[in-house]
Coordinates of C-alpha atoms in Angstrom, one line a residue:
X125 CA 0.0 0.0 0.0
X126 CA 1.3 3.4 -0.9
X127 CA 2.0 6.1 1.7
X128 CA -1.0 8.4 2.4
X129 CA 0.7 11.8 1.9
X130 CA -2.1 13.4 3.9
X131 CA -0.3 12.0 6.9
X132 CA 2.7 14.2 6.2
X133 CA 1.2 17.7 5.7
X134 CA 1.8 20.5 8.1
X135 CA -0.8 21.9 10.5
X136 CA -0.2 25.7 9.9
X137 CA -2.7 26.8 12.4
X138 CA -0.2 27.1 15.2
X139 CA -1.0 27.5 18.9
X140 CA -1.9 30.7 20.7
X141 CA 0.6 31.8 23.3
X142 CA -0.6 31.9 26.9
X143 CA -0.4 35.4 28.3
X144 CA 0.6 36.2 31.9
X145 CA -1.5 38.5 34.0
X146 CA 1.6 40.5 34.9
X147 CA 4.9 41.2 33.1
X148 CA 7.5 38.4 33.7
X149 CA 10.8 39.9 34.9
X150 CA 13.7 38.5 32.8
X151 CA 17.5 38.6 33.3
X152 CA 20.2 37.7 30.9
X153 CA 23.4 36.1 32.0
X154 CA 26.1 36.7 29.4
X155 CA 25.4 39.5 27.0
X156 CA 27.5 38.5 24.0
X157 CA 26.6 36.8 20.7
X158 CA 23.5 34.7 21.1
X159 CA 22.1 36.9 23.9
X160 CA 21.2 39.4 21.1
X161 CA 18.7 36.9 19.7
X162 CA 17.3 36.3 23.2
X163 CA 16.7 39.9 24.0
X164 CA 15.2 40.6 20.5
X165 CA 12.7 37.8 21.0
X166 CA 11.9 38.9 24.6
X167 CA 11.2 42.4 23.5
X168 CA 8.5 41.1 21.1
X169 CA 6.6 39.5 24.0
X170 CA 3.8 41.7 25.5
X171 CA 4.0 40.1 29.0
X172 CA 7.8 40.4 29.5
X173 CA 10.2 43.0 30.7
X174 CA 14.0 42.6 30.5
X175 CA 15.1 44.1 33.7
X176 CA 18.7 43.0 34.2
X177 CA 21.8 41.5 32.6
X178 CA 25.2 40.4 33.7
X179 CA 28.5 40.0 31.9
X180 CA 31.9 39.5 33.5
X181 CA 33.5 42.0 31.1
X182 CA 33.0 45.5 32.6
X183 CA 30.8 47.8 30.5
X184 CA 29.6 45.0 28.2
X185 CA 26.1 44.6 29.7
X186 CA 25.6 48.3 29.7
X187 CA 26.6 48.5 26.0
X188 CA 24.3 45.6 25.3
X189 CA 21.2 47.3 26.8
X190 CA 22.2 50.6 25.1
X191 CA 22.4 49.0 21.7
X192 CA 18.9 47.4 22.2
X193 CA 17.4 50.6 23.7
X194 CA 16.5 48.9 26.9
X195 CA 16.5 50.4 30.4
X196 CA 17.8 47.6 32.6
X197 CA 20.3 47.2 35.4
X198 CA 23.7 45.9 34.4
X199 CA 26.0 43.7 36.5
X200 CA 29.4 42.2 36.2
X201 CA 28.5 39.4 38.7
X202 CA 25.6 37.2 37.8
X203 CA 25.2 36.1 41.4
X204 CA 24.6 39.7 42.5
X205 CA 22.0 40.0 39.8
X206 CA 20.2 36.8 40.9
X207 CA 20.4 37.8 44.6
X208 CA 19.0 41.3 44.2
X209 CA 16.7 41.6 41.2
X210 CA 13.6 39.5 42.0
X211 CA 13.6 37.7 38.6
X212 CA 11.1 35.2 37.2
X213 CA 13.5 33.7 34.7
X214 CA 17.0 34.1 33.2
X215 CA 18.5 33.2 29.8
X216 CA 21.9 31.7 30.3
X217 CA 24.0 32.7 27.3
X218 CA 27.5 32.4 28.7
X219 CA 30.6 30.4 27.6
X220 CA 29.9 26.6 27.6
X221 CA 32.3 26.2 30.6
X222 CA 30.0 28.3 32.8
X223 CA 26.6 27.0 31.7
X224 CA 26.4 24.6 34.7
X225 CA 27.4 27.0 37.5
X226 CA 25.1 29.8 36.3
X227 CA 22.1 27.5 35.7
X228 CA 22.5 25.8 39.0
X229 CA 22.8 29.1 40.9
X230 CA 19.7 30.5 39.3
X231 CA 17.6 27.3 39.9
X232 CA 18.8 27.2 43.6
X233 CA 17.5 30.7 44.0
X234 CA 14.0 29.8 42.6
X235 CA 14.4 31.2 39.1
X236 CA 13.3 29.5 35.9
X237 CA 16.1 29.0 33.3
X238 CA 16.4 29.0 29.5
X239 CA 19.8 27.5 28.9
X240 CA 21.6 27.8 25.6
X241 CA 23.0 24.8 23.9
X242 CA 25.1 22.8 24.5
X243 CA 23.6 21.9 27.9
X244 CA 27.1 21.8 29.4
X245 CA 30.6 20.5 28.6
X246 CA 30.6 17.3 30.6
X247 CA 28.0 14.7 31.5
X248 CA 28.8 15.3 35.2
X249 CA 27.9 18.9 34.8
X250 CA 24.6 18.0 33.1
X251 CA 23.7 15.6 36.0
X252 CA 24.3 18.4 38.5
X253 CA 22.1 20.7 36.5
X254 CA 19.3 18.1 36.4
X255 CA 19.5 17.5 40.1
X256 CA 19.3 21.2 40.8
X257 CA 16.3 21.4 38.5
X258 CA 14.5 18.6 40.2
X259 CA 15.2 20.0 43.7
X260 CA 14.0 23.5 42.6
X261 CA 10.8 22.5 40.9
X262 CA 11.4 25.3 38.3
X263 CA 11.3 25.2 34.6
X264 CA 14.5 24.5 32.8
X265 CA 14.5 24.4 29.0
X266 CA 17.5 23.8 26.7
X267 CA 18.0 26.1 23.6
X268 CA 17.3 23.7 20.7
X269 CA 15.1 26.0 18.5
X270 CA 15.3 23.7 15.4
X271 CA 12.7 21.5 17.2
X272 CA 10.2 24.1 16.4
X273 CA 10.7 24.1 12.6
X274 CA 7.9 22.4 10.6
X275 CA 10.4 20.4 8.5
X276 CA 12.2 19.1 11.6
X277 CA 8.9 18.2 13.1
X278 CA 8.0 16.3 10.0
X279 CA 11.1 14.0 10.5
X280 CA 9.8 13.0 13.9
X281 CA 6.3 12.5 12.5
X282 CA 7.6 10.2 9.8
X283 CA 9.7 8.1 12.2
X284 CA 7.1 7.9 14.9
X285 CA 4.3 7.0 12.4
X286 CA 5.8 3.6 11.8
X287 CA 6.2 4.1 8.1
X288 CA 9.9 3.1 8.3
X289 CA 9.2 0.1 10.6
X290 CA 11.8 -0.7 13.2
X291 CA 14.7 1.7 12.9
X292 CA 18.1 0.0 13.2
X293 CA 20.7 2.4 11.7
X294 CA 21.0 6.2 11.6
X295 CA 23.7 8.3 9.8
X296 CA 23.8 11.9 10.7
X297 CA 26.2 14.9 10.8
X298 CA 27.1 18.0 9.0
X299 CA 29.8 20.5 8.6
X300 CA 31.3 23.5 6.9
X301 CA 34.0 23.4 4.2
X302 CA 35.6 26.4 5.7
X303 CA 33.8 27.7 8.8
X304 CA 35.7 27.9 12.1
X305 CA 33.5 30.6 13.9
X306 CA 36.0 33.4 14.8
X307 CA 34.7 36.2 12.6
X308 CA 32.9 37.9 15.6
X309 CA 34.2 36.0 18.6
X310 CA 37.2 33.9 19.4
X311 CA 35.8 32.3 22.5
X312 CA 34.4 29.4 20.5
X313 CA 38.0 28.1 19.9
X314 CA 39.4 28.4 23.4
X315 CA 39.1 25.4 25.6
X316 CA 38.9 27.3 28.9
X317 CA 35.8 29.0 27.6
X318 CA 34.1 26.7 25.1
X319 CA 35.3 23.3 26.3
X320 CA 33.9 21.8 23.1
X321 CA 34.5 22.9 19.5
X322 CA 32.5 21.7 16.5
X323 CA 31.0 19.0 18.8
X324 CA 29.3 21.5 21.1
X325 CA 28.6 24.2 18.5
X326 CA 26.8 22.3 15.8
X327 CA 27.3 18.6 16.6
X328 CA 24.7 18.8 19.4
X329 CA 22.1 20.1 16.8
X330 CA 22.8 17.1 14.5
X331 CA 22.5 14.6 17.4
X332 CA 19.3 16.2 18.6
X333 CA 17.8 16.1 15.2
X334 CA 17.8 12.3 15.1
X335 CA 17.6 11.6 18.9
X336 CA 14.3 13.6 19.0
X337 CA 12.9 11.8 16.0
X338 CA 13.8 8.4 17.5
X339 CA 12.1 9.3 20.8
X340 CA 15.3 9.8 22.6
X341 CA 16.6 6.3 23.2
X342 CA 19.3 5.9 25.9
X343 CA 22.9 5.9 24.6
X344 CA 24.8 2.8 25.7
X345 CA 28.3 2.9 24.2
X346 CA 30.4 5.3 22.1
X347 CA 33.6 4.9 20.2
X348 CA 34.7 8.3 18.8
X349 CA 37.4 10.7 17.8
X350 CA 37.8 14.5 18.1
X351 CA 40.6 16.1 16.2
X352 CA 42.1 19.6 15.5
X353 CA 44.1 19.1 12.3
X354 CA 42.9 22.4 10.8
X355 CA 42.1 24.8 13.6
X356 CA 45.8 24.9 14.7
X357 CA 47.0 26.0 11.2
X358 CA 47.0 29.7 10.1
X359 CA 45.6 28.7 6.7
X360 CA 42.3 27.8 8.3
X361 CA 41.6 31.5 9.0
X362 CA 42.7 33.0 5.6
X363 CA 39.1 33.9 4.7
X364 CA 38.6 36.0 7.9
X365 CA 42.1 37.4 8.1
X366 CA 42.9 36.0 11.5
X367 CA 45.9 33.7 11.3
X368 CA 46.8 34.4 14.9
X369 CA 43.8 32.3 15.9
X370 CA 45.8 29.2 15.1
X371 CA 47.8 29.7 18.4
X372 CA 44.6 30.1 20.4
X373 CA 42.8 27.0 19.0
X374 CA 42.4 24.4 21.7
X375 CA 39.1 22.5 20.9
X376 CA 38.0 20.1 18.2
X377 CA 37.3 21.0 14.6
X378 CA 36.1 17.6 13.5
X379 CA 34.6 14.7 15.4
X380 CA 33.1 11.3 14.5
X381 CA 31.6 8.5 16.5
X382 CA 29.8 5.2 16.4
X383 CA 27.1 5.1 19.1
X384 CA 25.0 2.2 20.2
X385 CA 21.5 3.2 21.4
X386 CA 18.9 1.4 23.3
X387 CA 16.6 -0.7 21.1
X388 CA 19.4 -2.0 18.9
X389 CA 19.9 1.2 17.0
X390 CA 23.3 2.3 15.8
X391 CA 24.1 6.0 15.3
X392 CA 26.9 6.8 12.9
X393 CA 27.9 10.5 13.4
X394 CA 30.3 13.0 12.0
X395 CA 30.7 16.8 12.3
X396 CA 33.1 19.4 11.1
X397 CA 34.0 23.1 11.3
X398 CA 36.5 22.7 8.5
X399 CA 37.1 20.0 5.9
X400 CA 38.1 19.5 2.3
X401 CA 34.6 18.3 1.4
X402 CA 31.2 20.0 0.7
X403 CA 29.3 17.7 3.1
X404 CA 30.1 14.6 5.1
X405 CA 26.8 13.2 3.9
X406 CA 23.0 13.3 4.2
X407 CA 21.2 12.2 7.3
X408 CA 19.8 8.7 6.8
X409 CA 17.3 6.8 9.0
X410 CA 17.1 3.1 8.0
X411 CA 14.2 0.9 9.0
X412 CA 12.8 -2.5 8.3
X413 CA 10.0 -1.1 6.2
X414 CA 11.6 1.9 4.6
X415 CA 14.4 4.4 4.9
X416 CA 14.4 8.2 5.0
X417 CA 17.0 10.5 3.4
X418 CA 17.2 14.0 4.8
X419 CA 19.3 16.5 2.7
X420 CA 22.5 17.7 4.5
X421 CA 23.0 21.1 5.9
X422 CA 26.1 22.7 7.4
X423 CA 24.9 22.8 11.0
X424 CA 21.2 21.9 11.4
X425 CA 20.5 25.0 13.4
X426 CA 17.4 25.9 11.4
X427 CA 15.6 24.1 8.6
X428 CA 16.7 22.6 5.3
X429 CA 16.1 23.5 1.7
X430 CA 15.5 20.3 -0.2
X431 CA 12.7 17.7 0.2
X432 CA 13.1 14.4 2.1
X433 CA 12.7 11.1 0.4
X434 CA 11.3 7.8 1.8
X435 CA 12.6 4.7 0.1
X436 CA 10.3 1.7 0.4
X437 CA 8.6 -1.1 -1.5
X438 CA 5.1 -1.0 -2.9
X439 CA 3.6 -4.3 -4.2
X440 CA 7.1 -5.7 -4.2
X441 CA 8.6 -2.9 -6.3
X442 CA 11.1 -0.3 -5.0
X443 CA 9.5 3.2 -4.8
X444 CA 10.7 6.6 -3.8
X445 CA 8.2 8.9 -2.1
X446 CA 9.3 12.6 -2.0
X447 CA 8.0 14.5 1.0
X448 CA 7.1 18.0 0.0
X449 CA 9.3 20.6 1.5
X450 CA 7.4 22.8 3.9
X451 CA 8.0 26.6 4.2
X452 CA 10.9 27.2 6.6
X453 CA 9.7 28.3 10.0
X454 CA 11.1 31.9 10.2
X455 CA 10.4 32.6 13.8
X456 CA 12.2 29.7 15.5
X457 CA 13.8 31.9 18.2
X458 CA 10.5 33.5 19.1
X459 CA 8.9 30.1 19.4
X460 CA 11.7 28.9 21.6
X461 CA 11.3 31.9 23.9
X462 CA 7.5 31.9 23.9
X463 CA 7.2 28.2 24.7
X464 CA 9.6 28.7 27.6
X465 CA 7.4 31.6 28.9
X466 CA 4.2 29.6 28.4
X467 CA 5.6 26.8 30.5
X468 CA 6.4 29.2 33.3
X469 CA 3.0 30.7 33.3
X470 CA 1.1 27.4 33.1
X471 CA 3.4 25.4 35.3
X472 CA 3.7 23.0 32.4
X473 CA 6.6 20.9 31.1
X474 CA 9.7 22.4 29.7
X475 CA 9.4 22.5 25.9
X476 CA 12.9 21.0 25.5
X477 CA 13.4 19.1 28.7
X478 CA 16.7 18.3 30.3
X479 CA 15.6 14.7 30.7
X480 CA 16.0 14.4 26.9
X481 CA 19.1 16.6 26.4
X482 CA 21.1 14.8 29.0
X483 CA 21.3 11.9 26.5
X484 CA 22.7 14.4 24.0
X485 CA 25.3 15.6 26.5
X486 CA 26.1 12.0 27.4
X487 CA 27.0 11.3 23.8
X488 CA 29.2 14.5 23.5
X489 CA 30.9 13.5 26.7
X490 CA 31.4 9.9 25.5
X491 CA 32.9 11.0 22.3
X492 CA 35.4 13.2 24.2
X493 CA 36.3 10.4 26.6
X494 CA 36.6 7.8 23.8
X495 CA 38.9 10.1 21.8
X496 CA 41.1 10.6 24.8
X497 CA 41.4 6.9 25.7
X498 CA 41.4 5.5 22.2
X499 CA 38.8 2.9 22.6
X500 CA 35.0 2.4 23.1
X501 CA 33.5 3.6 26.4
X502 CA 30.3 2.8 28.1
X503 CA 27.8 5.5 28.9
X504 CA 26.6 5.5 32.4
X505 CA 24.1 8.2 33.5
X506 CA 23.6 8.4 37.2
X507 CA 20.1 8.5 38.8
X508 CA 18.8 12.1 38.9

């Protein structure tokens, strides 16, 4: 029987946002880079006021608010901000290395948290975050906005519909031919700040794409590598005119892994900031009834621009069914922010829960550990 294509059309009606009966007071921890997208989205919300921000660089938070024409109190110490400002929620937009400490401190002080990806640098940090969340009873959502894209949702819909049968193998990844992110900030390439390179920047997106579609099966073992063959060479920065970055580079620019998941699923993964290749391959989800091909992108942080294809048999003959490409969802960040606010107002579940993303972090952690020791490692996630 052929696939009923009506099963794979988008519901464009959307959901109405819940409105608070008062303005929610928001603080932003870390006012560089991604914080600009956070404040831009918060300022669109009628029931929100951004009242404070903290950045350890003197004057940076003040400049941030000045640029966005917002009257808010600026701090260099996020703890002082949390202690004194009577906040409903914070966005944590700091270096990866400080994600855990900032998030835990806010949760311990009764404040809801929207935490940018990656969740943390290590699995131990992620566990500590989850325990603080559980103890606090507050909302903690992790910043994976691609989950709100209609095409990304379609991937999960197809897998969960059973059209592919039992999934047994997944290939995913992505990367840039030349794209180490130093054009506006060099903190991405410094281990004492970022902790993870391509793995944490874009690899976590690629992993979440398939883990979410699969229903977040538990990772069991990992064998992986993380290398820096390009980032440590001046030639890698010729396009941005920053050859001096080669001396600062201390994270990974390429990673690959073979991951065994619960349910007999194998995940074959690779990610790159820099490579002599246009793409490391499409994302492929293989099942006992059919397989799905998802066109590659460089980082999976939004949508994709080519249709997906299901490969299956009809009446014993091989057939390819093209899934129509849906319009890209252009307000992903707004949806990320609004869903977080709605969860706070209603007391509902976090839109991107830590209970799912801890598996993502466990995989990143496993790849790092396997690369360091040179062999496969078991993944053990402690009780939360």
